[in-house]
XYZ file of C-alpha atoms in Angstrom:
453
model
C -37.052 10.468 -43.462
C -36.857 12.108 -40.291
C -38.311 15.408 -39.617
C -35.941 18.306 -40.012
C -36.353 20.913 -36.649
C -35.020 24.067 -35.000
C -35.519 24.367 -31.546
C -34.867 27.572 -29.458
C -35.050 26.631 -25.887
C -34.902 29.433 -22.983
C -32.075 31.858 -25.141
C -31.036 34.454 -23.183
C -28.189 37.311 -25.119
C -26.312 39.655 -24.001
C -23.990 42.760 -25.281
C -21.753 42.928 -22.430
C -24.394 43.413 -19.570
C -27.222 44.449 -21.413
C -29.765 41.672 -22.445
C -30.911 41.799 -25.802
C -32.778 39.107 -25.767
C -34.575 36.541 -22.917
C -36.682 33.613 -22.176
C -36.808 32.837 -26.277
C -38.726 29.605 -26.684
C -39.932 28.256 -30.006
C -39.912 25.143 -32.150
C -39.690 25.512 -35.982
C -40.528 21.827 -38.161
C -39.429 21.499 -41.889
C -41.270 23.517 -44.208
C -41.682 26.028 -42.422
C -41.559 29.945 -43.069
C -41.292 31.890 -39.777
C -41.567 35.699 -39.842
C -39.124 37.477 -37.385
C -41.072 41.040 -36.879
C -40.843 43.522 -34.029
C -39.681 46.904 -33.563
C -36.232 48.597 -33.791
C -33.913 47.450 -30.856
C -36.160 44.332 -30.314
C -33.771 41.850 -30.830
C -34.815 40.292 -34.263
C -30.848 40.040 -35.633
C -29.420 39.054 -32.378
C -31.872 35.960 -32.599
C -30.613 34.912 -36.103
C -27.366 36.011 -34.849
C -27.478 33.322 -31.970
C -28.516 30.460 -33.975
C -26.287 31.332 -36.858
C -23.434 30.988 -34.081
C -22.137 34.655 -34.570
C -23.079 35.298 -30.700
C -23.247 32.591 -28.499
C -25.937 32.883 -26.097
C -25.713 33.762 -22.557
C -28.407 30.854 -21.402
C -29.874 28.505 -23.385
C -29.807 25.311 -26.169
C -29.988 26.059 -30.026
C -30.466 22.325 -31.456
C -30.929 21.350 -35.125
C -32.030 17.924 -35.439
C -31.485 17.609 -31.433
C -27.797 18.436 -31.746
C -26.870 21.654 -30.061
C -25.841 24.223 -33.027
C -22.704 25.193 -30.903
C -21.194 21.658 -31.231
C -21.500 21.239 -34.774
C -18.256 21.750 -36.987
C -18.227 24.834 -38.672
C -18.086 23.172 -42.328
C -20.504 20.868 -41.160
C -23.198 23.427 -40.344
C -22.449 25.512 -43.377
C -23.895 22.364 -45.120
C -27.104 22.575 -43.285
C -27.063 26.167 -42.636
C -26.953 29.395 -44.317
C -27.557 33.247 -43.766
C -28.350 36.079 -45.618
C -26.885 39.047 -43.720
C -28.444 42.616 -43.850
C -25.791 43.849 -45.025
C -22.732 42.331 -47.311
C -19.843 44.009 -47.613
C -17.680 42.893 -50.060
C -13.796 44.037 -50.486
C -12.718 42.820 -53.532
C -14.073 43.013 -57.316
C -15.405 39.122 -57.683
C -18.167 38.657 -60.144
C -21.360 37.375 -59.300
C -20.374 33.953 -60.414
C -17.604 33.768 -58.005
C -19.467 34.981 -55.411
C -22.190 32.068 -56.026
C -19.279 30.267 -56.136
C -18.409 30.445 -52.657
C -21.540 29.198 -51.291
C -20.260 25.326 -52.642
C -16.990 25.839 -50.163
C -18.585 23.768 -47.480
C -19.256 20.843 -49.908
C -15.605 20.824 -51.252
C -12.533 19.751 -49.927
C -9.171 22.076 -50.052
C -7.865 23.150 -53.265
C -10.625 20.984 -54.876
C -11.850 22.430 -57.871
C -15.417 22.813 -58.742
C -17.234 19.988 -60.300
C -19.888 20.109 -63.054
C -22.455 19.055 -60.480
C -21.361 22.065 -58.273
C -21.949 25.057 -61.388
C -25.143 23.364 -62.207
C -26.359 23.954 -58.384
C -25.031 27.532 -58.846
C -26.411 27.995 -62.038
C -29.656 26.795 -60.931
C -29.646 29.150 -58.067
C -28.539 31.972 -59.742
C -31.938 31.500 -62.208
C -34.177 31.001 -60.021
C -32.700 34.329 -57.849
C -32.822 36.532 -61.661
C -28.896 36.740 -61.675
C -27.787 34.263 -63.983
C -27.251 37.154 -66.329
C -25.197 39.090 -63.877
C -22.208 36.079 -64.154
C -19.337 37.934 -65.568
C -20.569 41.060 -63.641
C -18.267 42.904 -60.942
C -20.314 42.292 -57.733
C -18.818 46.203 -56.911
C -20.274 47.246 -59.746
C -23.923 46.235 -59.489
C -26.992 48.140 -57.913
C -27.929 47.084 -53.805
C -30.481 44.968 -55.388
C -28.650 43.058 -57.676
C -25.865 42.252 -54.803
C -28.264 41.527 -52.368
C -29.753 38.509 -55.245
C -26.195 37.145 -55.780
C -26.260 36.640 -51.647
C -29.603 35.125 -51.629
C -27.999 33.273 -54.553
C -24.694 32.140 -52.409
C -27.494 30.718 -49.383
C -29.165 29.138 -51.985
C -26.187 27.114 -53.371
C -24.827 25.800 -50.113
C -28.041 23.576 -50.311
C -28.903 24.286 -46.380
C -31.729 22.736 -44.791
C -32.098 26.149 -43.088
C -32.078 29.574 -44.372
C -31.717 32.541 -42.304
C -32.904 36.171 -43.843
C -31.923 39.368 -41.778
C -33.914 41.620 -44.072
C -33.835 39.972 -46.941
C -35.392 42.468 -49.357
C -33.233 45.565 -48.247
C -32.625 47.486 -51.352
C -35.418 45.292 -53.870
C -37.999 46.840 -55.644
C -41.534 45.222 -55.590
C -41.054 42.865 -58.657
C -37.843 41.539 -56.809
C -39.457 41.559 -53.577
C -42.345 39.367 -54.964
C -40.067 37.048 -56.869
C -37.547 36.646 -54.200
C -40.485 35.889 -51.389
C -42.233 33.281 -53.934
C -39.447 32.065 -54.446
C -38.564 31.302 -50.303
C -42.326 30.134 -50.008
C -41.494 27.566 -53.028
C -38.279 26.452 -51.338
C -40.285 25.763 -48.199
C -43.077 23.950 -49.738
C -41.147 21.714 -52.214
C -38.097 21.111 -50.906
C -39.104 21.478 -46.991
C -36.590 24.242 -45.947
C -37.093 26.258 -42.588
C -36.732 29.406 -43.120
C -36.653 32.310 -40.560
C -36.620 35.619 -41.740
C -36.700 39.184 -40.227
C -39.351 40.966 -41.948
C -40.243 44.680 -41.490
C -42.812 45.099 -43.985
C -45.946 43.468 -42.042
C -47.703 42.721 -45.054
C -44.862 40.885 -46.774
C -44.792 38.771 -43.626
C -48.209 38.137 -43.413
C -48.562 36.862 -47.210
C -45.703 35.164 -47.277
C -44.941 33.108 -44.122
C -46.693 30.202 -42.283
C -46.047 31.853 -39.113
C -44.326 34.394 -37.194
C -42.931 35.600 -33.829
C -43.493 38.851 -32.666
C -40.877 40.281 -30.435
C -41.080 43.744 -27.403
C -38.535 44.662 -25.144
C -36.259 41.431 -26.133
C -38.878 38.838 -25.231
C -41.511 36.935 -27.449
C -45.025 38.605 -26.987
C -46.669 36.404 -29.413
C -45.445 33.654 -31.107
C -48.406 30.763 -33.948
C -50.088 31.482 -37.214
C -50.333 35.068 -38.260
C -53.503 35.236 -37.474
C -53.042 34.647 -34.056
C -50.154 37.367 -34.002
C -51.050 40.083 -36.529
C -53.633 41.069 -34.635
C -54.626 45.175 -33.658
C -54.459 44.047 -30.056
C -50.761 42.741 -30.534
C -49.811 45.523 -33.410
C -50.844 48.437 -30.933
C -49.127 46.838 -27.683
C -46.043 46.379 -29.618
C -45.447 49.369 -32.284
C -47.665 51.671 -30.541
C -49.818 51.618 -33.749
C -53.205 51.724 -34.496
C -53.956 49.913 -37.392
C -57.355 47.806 -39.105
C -56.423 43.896 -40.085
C -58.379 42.490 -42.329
C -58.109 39.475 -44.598
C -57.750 39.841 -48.352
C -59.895 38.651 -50.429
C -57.251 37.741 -53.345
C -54.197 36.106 -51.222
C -56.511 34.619 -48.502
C -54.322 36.145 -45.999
C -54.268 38.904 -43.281
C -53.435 42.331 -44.579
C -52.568 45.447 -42.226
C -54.091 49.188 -42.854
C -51.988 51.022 -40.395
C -53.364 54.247 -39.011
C -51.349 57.382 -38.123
C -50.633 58.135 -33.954
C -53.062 60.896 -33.436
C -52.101 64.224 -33.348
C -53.223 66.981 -30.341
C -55.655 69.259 -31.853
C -58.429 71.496 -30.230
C -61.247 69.329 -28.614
C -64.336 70.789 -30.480
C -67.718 70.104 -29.355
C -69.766 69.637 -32.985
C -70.785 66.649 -33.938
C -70.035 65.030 -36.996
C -72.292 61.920 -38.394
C -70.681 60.111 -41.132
C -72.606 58.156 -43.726
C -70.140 55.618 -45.159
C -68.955 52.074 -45.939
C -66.903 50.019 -47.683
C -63.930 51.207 -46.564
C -64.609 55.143 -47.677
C -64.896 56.734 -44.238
C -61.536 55.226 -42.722
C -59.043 57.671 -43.350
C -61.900 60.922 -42.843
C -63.026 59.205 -39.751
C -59.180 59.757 -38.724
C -58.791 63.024 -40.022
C -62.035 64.191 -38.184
C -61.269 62.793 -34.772
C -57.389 64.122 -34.987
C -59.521 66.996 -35.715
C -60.910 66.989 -32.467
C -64.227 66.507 -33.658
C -67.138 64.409 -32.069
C -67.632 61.471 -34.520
C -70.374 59.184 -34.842
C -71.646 56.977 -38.284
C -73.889 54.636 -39.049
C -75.473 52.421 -40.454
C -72.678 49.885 -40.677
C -72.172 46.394 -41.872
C -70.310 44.841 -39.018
C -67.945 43.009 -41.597
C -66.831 46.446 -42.886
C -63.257 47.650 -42.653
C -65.147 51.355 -42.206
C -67.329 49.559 -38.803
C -63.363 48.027 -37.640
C -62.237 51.468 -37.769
C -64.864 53.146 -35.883
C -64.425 50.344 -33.386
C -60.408 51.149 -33.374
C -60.913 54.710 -33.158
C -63.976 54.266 -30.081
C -66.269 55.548 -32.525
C -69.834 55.400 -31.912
C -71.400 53.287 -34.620
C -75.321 51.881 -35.428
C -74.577 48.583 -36.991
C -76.514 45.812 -38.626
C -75.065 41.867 -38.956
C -73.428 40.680 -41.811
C -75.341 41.070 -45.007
C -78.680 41.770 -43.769
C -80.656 44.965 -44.679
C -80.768 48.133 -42.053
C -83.672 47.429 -39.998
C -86.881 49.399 -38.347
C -84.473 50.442 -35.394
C -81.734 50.472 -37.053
C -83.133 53.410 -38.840
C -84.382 54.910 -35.925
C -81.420 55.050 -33.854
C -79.365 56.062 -36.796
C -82.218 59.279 -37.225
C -81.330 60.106 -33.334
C -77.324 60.119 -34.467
C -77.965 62.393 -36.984
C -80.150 64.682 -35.322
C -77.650 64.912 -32.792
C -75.317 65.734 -35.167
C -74.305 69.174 -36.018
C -72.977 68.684 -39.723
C -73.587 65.256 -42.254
C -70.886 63.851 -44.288
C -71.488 61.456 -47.069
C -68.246 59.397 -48.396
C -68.121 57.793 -52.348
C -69.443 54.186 -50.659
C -71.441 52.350 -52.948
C -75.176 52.228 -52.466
C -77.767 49.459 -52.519
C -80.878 48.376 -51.628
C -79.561 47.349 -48.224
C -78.175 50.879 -47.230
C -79.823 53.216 -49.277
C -82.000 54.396 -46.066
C -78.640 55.487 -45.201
C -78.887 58.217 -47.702
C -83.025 58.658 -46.926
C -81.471 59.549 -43.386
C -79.476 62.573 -45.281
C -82.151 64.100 -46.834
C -83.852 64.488 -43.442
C -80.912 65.921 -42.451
C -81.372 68.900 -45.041
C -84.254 69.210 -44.847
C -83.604 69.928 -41.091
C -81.304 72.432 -41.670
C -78.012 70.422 -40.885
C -75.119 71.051 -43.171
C -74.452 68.155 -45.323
C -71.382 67.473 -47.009
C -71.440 65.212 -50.581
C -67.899 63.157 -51.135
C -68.354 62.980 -54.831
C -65.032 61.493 -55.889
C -66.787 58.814 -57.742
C -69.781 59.394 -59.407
C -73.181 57.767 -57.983
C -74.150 56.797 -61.512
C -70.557 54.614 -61.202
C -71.895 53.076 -57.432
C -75.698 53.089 -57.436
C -77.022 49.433 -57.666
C -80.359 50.493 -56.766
C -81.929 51.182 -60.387
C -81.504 54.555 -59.766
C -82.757 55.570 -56.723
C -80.033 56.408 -54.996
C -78.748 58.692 -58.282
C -82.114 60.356 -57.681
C -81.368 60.912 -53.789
C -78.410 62.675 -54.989
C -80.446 65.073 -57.136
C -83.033 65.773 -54.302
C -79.968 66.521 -51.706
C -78.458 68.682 -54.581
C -81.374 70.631 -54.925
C -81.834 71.121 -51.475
C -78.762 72.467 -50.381
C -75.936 70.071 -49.750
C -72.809 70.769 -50.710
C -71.227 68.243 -53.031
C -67.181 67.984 -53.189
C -65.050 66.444 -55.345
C -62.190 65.145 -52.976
C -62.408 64.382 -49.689
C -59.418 66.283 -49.031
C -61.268 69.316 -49.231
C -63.724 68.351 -46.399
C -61.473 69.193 -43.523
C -61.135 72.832 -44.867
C -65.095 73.159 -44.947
C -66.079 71.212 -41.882
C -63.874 73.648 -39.846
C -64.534 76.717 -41.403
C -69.012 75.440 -40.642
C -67.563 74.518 -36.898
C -66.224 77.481 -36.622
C -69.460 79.867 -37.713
C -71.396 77.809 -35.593
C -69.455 79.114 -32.760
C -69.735 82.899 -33.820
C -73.075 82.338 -33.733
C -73.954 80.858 -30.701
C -71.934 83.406 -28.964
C -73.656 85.836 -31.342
C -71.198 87.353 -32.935
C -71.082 89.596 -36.024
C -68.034 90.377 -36.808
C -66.633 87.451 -38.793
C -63.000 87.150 -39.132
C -61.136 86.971 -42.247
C -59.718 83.506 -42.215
C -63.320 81.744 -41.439
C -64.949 84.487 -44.179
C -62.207 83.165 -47.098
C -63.314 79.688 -46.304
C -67.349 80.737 -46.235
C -66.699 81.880 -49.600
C -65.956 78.861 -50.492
C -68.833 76.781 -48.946
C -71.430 79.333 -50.740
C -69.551 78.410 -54.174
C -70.154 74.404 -53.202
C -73.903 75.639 -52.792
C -74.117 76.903 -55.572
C -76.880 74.604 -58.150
C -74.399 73.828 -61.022
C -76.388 74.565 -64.482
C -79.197 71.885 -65.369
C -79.583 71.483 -61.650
């Protein structure tokens, strides 16, 4: 059997004058499952619109098995095509049934009736979209989800070779979001369907589809596997987004940790030295430089989401290769951060024998006099895979003066309020207004040795 393909050659649309989109070039084979992702106004629906035939392009071949879309009979490409529209408005009080119903039109001739072999295709797509149950239902009656799984339901029972989603899981919860996309991925992996489908939620796309095209300013700016698209490069060119991408462990697939834009703030001159890993110093590492703060950490496993985010955020890091232990000048260099630094923070990361000179690096810190900060949001005795020397660090750095907190929320508070009298007193001030005095009070209580310590 012949190969089943979509080609998009050199599609050019307008509205009136205005292009929406230009120069679109791709090739889609059987099988495949094609994310459609971009920003607002970027011309995602006007592509499914063009090769759905709802706006003829301006320049420009749409072919399906070579044969340009625009030549095909209506009825004819309703066999081999279908569309899930963002929205469906629907006038009259069908029930779901009937609506499923519909989607058999372009197999039947006029006035036929539906066959037996036609409700079993509706039946069985009306199972395998959950709405089997919803028959006899009033399509006006059920909940956005529902009606938006009796359309997927219609696509499904016109039997296309290609299905086209324009936001397919508008108005889904997860459960239905999950069931609807394995379902698609099934489709496209059993029975060879192509399916394109404009996707919003980049994680959805990238778990889900085989591939994707990435559209900006009504052109394609990347266009292959999602690993060649969904990268930070592409994510902050295009949606003006910082953000980490990392692969997940479970689904074997990119995932995307988007970062909020940074916000002005007052450029302070302290230095802050993070100790983290693992993942536990992205968000603070944001927080700190929005902040306005001078933010360096270390050491780093250059496989760490926490070393990607440093790297995103032009944070200066000591690192160490994958899975190897912090070395001789590792240490060293990371010593020279910290003395530089003017205040030590310590997230919940996990500690072994490979980074527990991270936390040998802290108590030089105290014991220099810099203000250390203890993220205790998990308890060592929960993370310490070091037979218990790193629960013992914790006691020493208790004892000898750093201040342990329960929620890193509470850090940005602190941190300011030290930045601050570190400012009074360099200019030697005596006088200590009342906003940074409420917040000393509260760094003298996190002093404070809590009983049997």
């Amino acid at each position: 059997m012949d190969m089943v393909l979509l080609s998009v050659d050199g599609v050019e649309c307008r509205y009136g004058s205005v292009k929406i989109l230009e120069d679109v070039d791709f090739t889609v084979n059987e099988g495949d499952f094609v994310g459609i992702i971009g920003p607002n106004g970027s011309g995602k629906t006007t592509l499914l619109k063009s090769i759905s035939r709802t706006l003829k392009p301006y320049k420009g071949t749409i072919l399906l098995d070579k044969t340009d879309v625009y030549s095909i009979k209506s009825i004819d490409l309703a066999k081999q095509m279908a569309i899930v529209p963002q929205e469906s408005n629907i006038g009259f009080s069908f029930t779901a049934l009937d609506i499923v119903l519909m989607g058999r039109n372009p197999h039947m001739k006029r006035f036929q009736m539906e066959s037996e072999s036609d409700l079993t295709i509706v039946r069985k797509a009306m199972n395998r979209t959950n709405t089997w149950h919803l028959a006899d239902r009033p399509i006006n009656e059920l909940s956005g989800g529902e009606k938006q799984r009796v359309v997927i339901a219609r696509a499904l029972a016109q039997e296309p070779q290609v299905l086209l989603l324009d936001e397919p899981l508008t108005h889904l919860d997860m459960i239905n979001q999950l069931e609807i996309m394995d379902l698609v991925k099934e489709l496209c992996a059993k029975e060879h369907l192509i399916v394109l489908a404009v996707i919003h939620d980049l994680n959805l796309a990238a778990r889900y589809c085989t591939s994707a095209i990435l559209l900006k300013n009504s052109k394609v700016f990347a266009a292959g596997t999602l690993e060649q698209v969904l990268t930070s490069e592409n994510i902050k060119s295009v949606f003006h987004v910082d953000a980490i991408v990392k692969k997940s462990p479970v689904t074997n697939s990119p995932y995307i940790i988007p970062l909020s834009p940074q916000k002005p703030s007052l450029e302070r001159k302290c230095g802050i030295h993070l100790i983290c890993g693992a993942g536990t110093g992205t968000l603070i590492m944001k927080a700190l430089v929005d902040e306005g703060y001078i933010v360096t950490a270390g050491v780093l496993n250059m496989l760490d989401t926490d070393f990607e985010t440093a790297e995103l955020l032009k944070i200066p890091t000591i690192s160490e290769a994958p899975f190897s232990p912090i070395t001789e000048q590792s240490k060293r260099e990371n010593s020279e951060m910290v003395n530089r630094a003017a205040i030590v923070v310590i997230t919940s990361v996990p500690f072994g024998y490979g980074n527990l000179a991270n936390l040998e690096a802290a108590i030089e810190a105290v014991k220099q006099g810099i203000r250390t900060y203890v993220i205790d949001e998990v308890p060592i005795e929960g993370r310490d895979f070091t037979d218990g020397k790193a629960t013992a660090i914790f006691g020493d750095l208790k004892r000898l003066g750093a201040i342990f907190i329960k929620h890193p929320s509470e850090l940005p508070t602190l941190v300011n309020a030290t930045h601050d009298l570190i400012e009074l007193r360099k200019r030697g001030k005596v006088d200590i207004p009342g906003h940074i005095k409420e917040a000393t009070k509260i760094v003298m209580r996190r002093c404070r040795p809590t009983d049997g310590n």
